[in-house]
Amino acid sequence: MSEKILVIAAHPDDEVLGCGGTIAKKVFKEKAVVNTLILSKGILSRDNLKNKKRKILSNEKSAIAANKILGVNKLEILNFPDNSFDSVPRLKLIKEIEKRIKKYAPNTIYTHFHGDLNIDHQIISQAVLTACRPIKKKKVSKIYAFEVLSSTDYSFGVNEDFRPNHYESINQYVKLKVKSLKKYDHEMRPTPHSRSYKNILNLAKLRGSQMYENYAESFVLLRSFS
């Protein structure tokens, strides 16, 4: 039976930054079924209304194109307020996540790391763990937290540091990750910003070198059950 995976991200591009190579590997090599849930359309509060409308359209189109490249089966984008998840009742977020878990019945979930600087990432990580409480017969077997450059690396010890304990070789899929990210080109930054194409590859090389591979993505295994 094919593995069923649900990727849960706060904003468009987080899913590719965090586990784009792994998604492609799971789909094209391991024949897994991967679905993606993005909780926000990524509209910054500092934008004016005209810019917000333009960015909504751009982010939605980008997300659709990026996830198609990676072979994602189904993409859903919700409309929670960008960088303001702390203004939303936690139960509301949890219930939306629970609906998708019931709908897609994943064996495995990939989501944000609770120590990220971004408040939305922190809240989604906690909401996922709450939604995945082991109180039902059908339990999610594994939950992994991914790293997102310009958030995970910017906590500077204020929050818990990201210490990976699981790696996925993406030697054959790093090009697809970059190709997918290029659909989010408006969200990328020039070098030496950590969210630049060069440093995305640098991180993949670093994580690869830790496992004697050319390229890898790394994760924190939050829970495992079999």
Short mmCIF file of C-alpha atoms in Angstrom, two decimals:
data_model
loop_
_atom_site.label_atom_id
_atom_site.label_comp_id
_atom_site.label_asym_id
_atom_site.label_seq_id
_atom_site.Cartn_x
_atom_site.Cartn_y
_atom_site.Cartn_z
CA MET A 1 0.00 0.00 0.00
CA SER A 2 1.31 3.44 -0.93
CA GLU A 3 2.28 5.80 1.85
CA LYS A 4 -0.15 8.68 2.35
CA ILE A 5 1.53 11.96 3.24
CA LEU A 6 0.05 15.30 4.29
CA VAL A 7 2.26 18.40 4.20
CA ILE A 8 0.91 21.17 6.43
CA ALA A 9 2.42 24.62 5.97
CA ALA A 10 1.59 28.11 7.15
CA HIS A 11 2.36 30.05 3.96
CA PRO A 12 2.84 29.44 0.24
CA ASP A 13 6.49 28.45 -0.38
CA ASP A 14 7.04 26.98 3.12
CA GLU A 15 6.15 23.53 1.80
CA VAL A 16 8.81 23.69 -0.92
CA LEU A 17 11.48 25.33 1.24
CA GLY A 18 10.92 22.77 3.98
CA CYS A 19 10.49 19.51 2.11
CA GLY A 20 10.20 20.09 -1.64
CA GLY A 21 12.89 17.55 -2.49
CA THR A 22 11.41 14.98 -0.15
CA ILE A 23 7.93 15.46 -1.64
CA ALA A 24 9.30 14.79 -5.14
CA LYS A 25 11.24 11.76 -3.93
CA LYS A 26 8.22 10.29 -2.14
CA VAL A 27 5.98 10.80 -5.17
CA PHE A 28 8.23 9.86 -8.08
CA LYS A 29 10.46 7.22 -6.47
CA GLU A 30 8.38 5.75 -3.68
CA LYS A 31 4.95 6.23 -5.32
CA ALA A 32 3.49 7.89 -2.24
CA VAL A 33 0.35 10.01 -2.40
CA VAL A 34 1.17 13.51 -1.16
CA ASN A 35 -1.41 16.19 -0.37
CA THR A 36 -0.60 19.74 0.73
CA LEU A 37 -2.51 22.02 3.08
CA ILE A 38 -1.44 25.69 3.26
CA LEU A 39 -3.22 27.65 5.98
CA SER A 40 -2.64 31.20 4.72
CA LYS A 41 -2.46 32.91 1.35
CA GLY A 42 0.61 34.77 2.57
CA ILE A 43 -0.64 38.35 2.52
CA LEU A 44 1.60 40.62 4.54
CA SER A 45 -0.16 43.06 6.88
CA ARG A 46 2.07 45.91 5.71
CA ASP A 47 0.83 45.67 2.11
CA ASN A 48 -1.89 47.99 0.86
CA LEU A 49 -5.14 46.54 -0.48
CA LYS A 50 -4.08 46.69 -4.13
CA ASN A 51 -0.81 44.89 -3.37
CA LYS A 52 -2.64 42.32 -1.26
CA LYS A 53 -5.03 41.44 -4.09
CA ARG A 54 -2.15 41.14 -6.50
CA LYS A 55 -0.19 38.95 -4.10
CA ILE A 56 -3.17 36.69 -3.39
CA LEU A 57 -3.43 35.88 -7.08
CA SER A 58 0.34 35.52 -7.46
CA ASN A 59 0.72 33.23 -4.45
CA GLU A 60 -2.20 31.02 -5.40
CA LYS A 61 -0.94 30.58 -8.95
CA SER A 62 2.58 29.98 -7.67
CA ALA A 63 1.45 27.38 -5.16
CA ILE A 64 -0.56 25.48 -7.76
CA ALA A 65 2.34 25.46 -10.23
CA ALA A 66 4.98 24.60 -7.61
CA ASN A 67 3.03 21.70 -6.15
CA LYS A 68 2.23 20.35 -9.61
CA ILE A 69 5.96 20.16 -10.39
CA LEU A 70 6.50 18.11 -7.24
CA GLY A 71 3.70 15.71 -8.12
CA VAL A 72 1.35 16.69 -5.31
CA ASN A 73 -2.04 15.02 -5.59
CA LYS A 74 -4.19 17.72 -4.01
CA LEU A 75 -3.42 21.27 -2.83
CA GLU A 76 -5.68 23.26 -0.51
CA ILE A 77 -5.05 26.88 0.47
CA LEU A 78 -7.04 28.41 3.33
CA ASN A 79 -7.36 32.06 4.27
CA PHE A 80 -6.09 32.48 7.82
CA PRO A 81 -4.44 35.88 8.42
CA ASP A 82 -0.75 36.01 7.51
CA ASN A 83 1.61 36.49 10.45
CA SER A 84 -1.40 36.74 12.76
CA PHE A 85 -2.28 33.14 13.57
CA ASP A 86 -2.03 34.16 17.22
CA SER A 87 -5.18 36.27 16.67
CA VAL A 88 -7.17 33.20 15.64
CA PRO A 89 -8.78 30.86 18.20
CA ARG A 90 -6.46 27.86 18.34
CA LEU A 91 -9.39 25.46 18.19
CA LYS A 92 -10.39 26.88 14.80
CA LEU A 93 -6.98 26.04 13.32
CA ILE A 94 -6.98 22.61 14.92
CA LYS A 95 -10.40 21.76 13.53
CA GLU A 96 -9.36 22.70 9.99
CA ILE A 97 -6.32 20.45 10.31
CA GLU A 98 -8.42 17.64 11.79
CA LYS A 99 -10.78 17.87 8.79
CA ARG A 100 -7.89 17.31 6.38
CA ILE A 101 -6.47 14.46 8.44
CA LYS A 102 -9.88 12.79 8.28
CA LYS A 103 -10.18 13.56 4.56
CA TYR A 104 -6.72 12.38 3.46
CA ALA A 105 -6.02 9.75 6.16
CA PRO A 106 -2.24 10.31 6.11
CA ASN A 107 0.27 7.88 7.56
CA THR A 108 2.85 10.66 7.74
CA ILE A 109 2.73 14.41 8.27
CA TYR A 110 5.42 17.00 7.51
CA THR A 111 4.99 20.38 9.14
CA HIS A 112 6.75 23.31 10.81
CA PHE A 113 9.28 23.22 13.63
CA HIS A 114 7.97 24.64 16.90
CA GLY A 115 11.17 26.64 17.49
CA ASP A 116 10.87 28.78 14.34
CA LEU A 117 10.98 32.55 14.73
CA ASN A 118 7.78 33.00 12.72
CA ILE A 119 4.75 32.94 15.03
CA ASP A 120 2.54 31.24 12.43
CA HIS A 121 5.03 28.38 12.15
CA GLN A 122 5.07 27.91 15.92
CA ILE A 123 1.29 27.82 16.15
CA ILE A 124 0.86 25.41 13.23
CA SER A 125 3.38 23.02 14.78
CA GLN A 126 1.43 22.99 18.04
CA ALA A 127 -1.92 22.74 16.25
CA VAL A 128 -0.74 19.72 14.24
CA LEU A 129 0.38 17.89 17.36
CA THR A 130 -2.95 18.66 19.00
CA ALA A 131 -4.90 17.49 15.95
CA CYS A 132 -2.84 14.29 15.95
CA ARG A 133 -3.52 13.32 19.54
CA PRO A 134 -3.41 9.50 19.67
CA ILE A 135 -7.01 9.11 20.75
CA LYS A 136 -8.47 7.54 17.62
CA LYS A 137 -8.13 4.07 16.15
CA LYS A 138 -6.51 5.44 12.97
CA LYS A 139 -3.43 7.29 14.14
CA VAL A 140 -0.86 9.25 12.16
CA SER A 141 2.23 7.05 12.34
CA LYS A 142 4.94 9.68 11.91
CA ILE A 143 5.17 13.44 12.30
CA TYR A 144 8.23 15.29 10.99
CA ALA A 145 9.16 18.95 11.43
CA PHE A 146 11.05 20.63 8.58
CA GLU A 147 13.29 23.68 8.54
CA VAL A 148 12.49 26.89 6.64
CA LEU A 149 15.36 29.23 5.90
CA SER A 150 14.76 32.79 7.17
CA SER A 151 12.70 31.44 10.07
CA THR A 152 14.19 28.28 11.57
CA ASP A 153 17.67 29.76 11.29
CA TYR A 154 16.65 33.16 12.66
CA SER A 155 15.52 32.15 16.16
CA PHE A 156 19.11 32.59 17.44
CA GLY A 157 18.58 30.49 20.54
CA VAL A 158 15.51 32.41 21.71
CA ASN A 159 13.48 29.30 20.90
CA GLU A 160 14.58 25.67 20.78
CA ASP A 161 17.27 25.04 18.17
CA PHE A 162 16.56 22.80 15.19
CA ARG A 163 18.51 19.57 15.73
CA PRO A 164 17.71 17.12 12.93
CA ASN A 165 17.45 13.41 13.63
CA HIS A 166 16.12 12.30 10.25
CA TYR A 167 17.53 12.92 6.78
CA GLU A 168 16.24 12.33 3.26
CA SER A 169 18.72 12.13 0.40
CA ILE A 170 17.47 14.34 -2.44
CA ASN A 171 20.40 13.93 -4.84
CA GLN A 172 18.05 13.17 -7.73
CA TYR A 173 15.39 15.67 -6.70
CA VAL A 174 17.19 18.86 -5.73
CA LYS A 175 16.72 20.24 -9.26
CA LEU A 176 12.98 19.69 -8.99
CA LYS A 177 12.99 21.51 -5.66
CA VAL A 178 14.71 24.52 -7.23
CA LYS A 179 12.42 24.38 -10.28
CA SER A 180 9.43 24.39 -7.97
CA LEU A 181 10.84 27.26 -5.91
CA LYS A 182 11.20 29.34 -9.04
CA LYS A 183 7.42 29.47 -9.18
CA TYR A 184 7.76 31.45 -5.95
CA ASP A 185 10.46 33.70 -7.36
CA HIS A 186 8.77 36.81 -5.91
CA GLU A 187 9.30 35.34 -2.43
CA MET A 188 12.99 34.61 -2.93
CA ARG A 189 15.77 37.02 -1.97
CA PRO A 190 19.22 37.82 -3.37
CA THR A 191 22.36 36.31 -1.86
CA PRO A 192 23.54 36.48 0.91
CA HIS A 193 19.98 36.30 2.28
CA SER A 194 19.37 32.81 3.65
CA ARG A 195 16.23 32.48 1.49
CA SER A 196 18.16 32.76 -1.76
CA TYR A 197 18.60 30.06 -4.38
CA LYS A 198 22.29 29.82 -3.60
CA ASN A 199 21.72 29.29 0.10
CA ILE A 200 18.88 26.85 -0.45
CA LEU A 201 21.44 24.73 -2.29
CA ASN A 202 24.07 25.44 0.37
CA LEU A 203 21.78 24.09 3.07
CA ALA A 204 20.96 21.01 0.99
CA LYS A 205 24.69 20.43 0.52
CA LEU A 206 25.34 20.88 4.26
CA ARG A 207 22.59 18.44 5.22
CA GLY A 208 23.84 16.05 2.57
CA SER A 209 27.40 16.23 3.87
CA GLN A 210 26.16 15.23 7.33
CA MET A 211 25.00 11.92 5.87
CA TYR A 212 27.75 11.52 3.22
CA GLU A 213 25.38 12.49 0.42
CA ASN A 214 25.50 15.31 -2.10
CA TYR A 215 22.14 16.84 -1.17
CA ALA A 216 19.65 16.17 1.60
CA GLU A 217 16.77 17.66 3.55
CA SER A 218 16.70 17.22 7.30
CA PHE A 219 13.87 16.89 9.79
CA VAL A 220 13.08 16.50 13.45
CA LEU A 221 11.04 13.36 14.01
CA LEU A 222 8.46 14.56 16.51
CA ARG A 223 6.58 11.29 16.88
CA SER A 224 6.77 7.77 15.51
CA PHE A 225 4.41 4.85 16.01
CA SER A 226 4.22 1.44 14.38
#
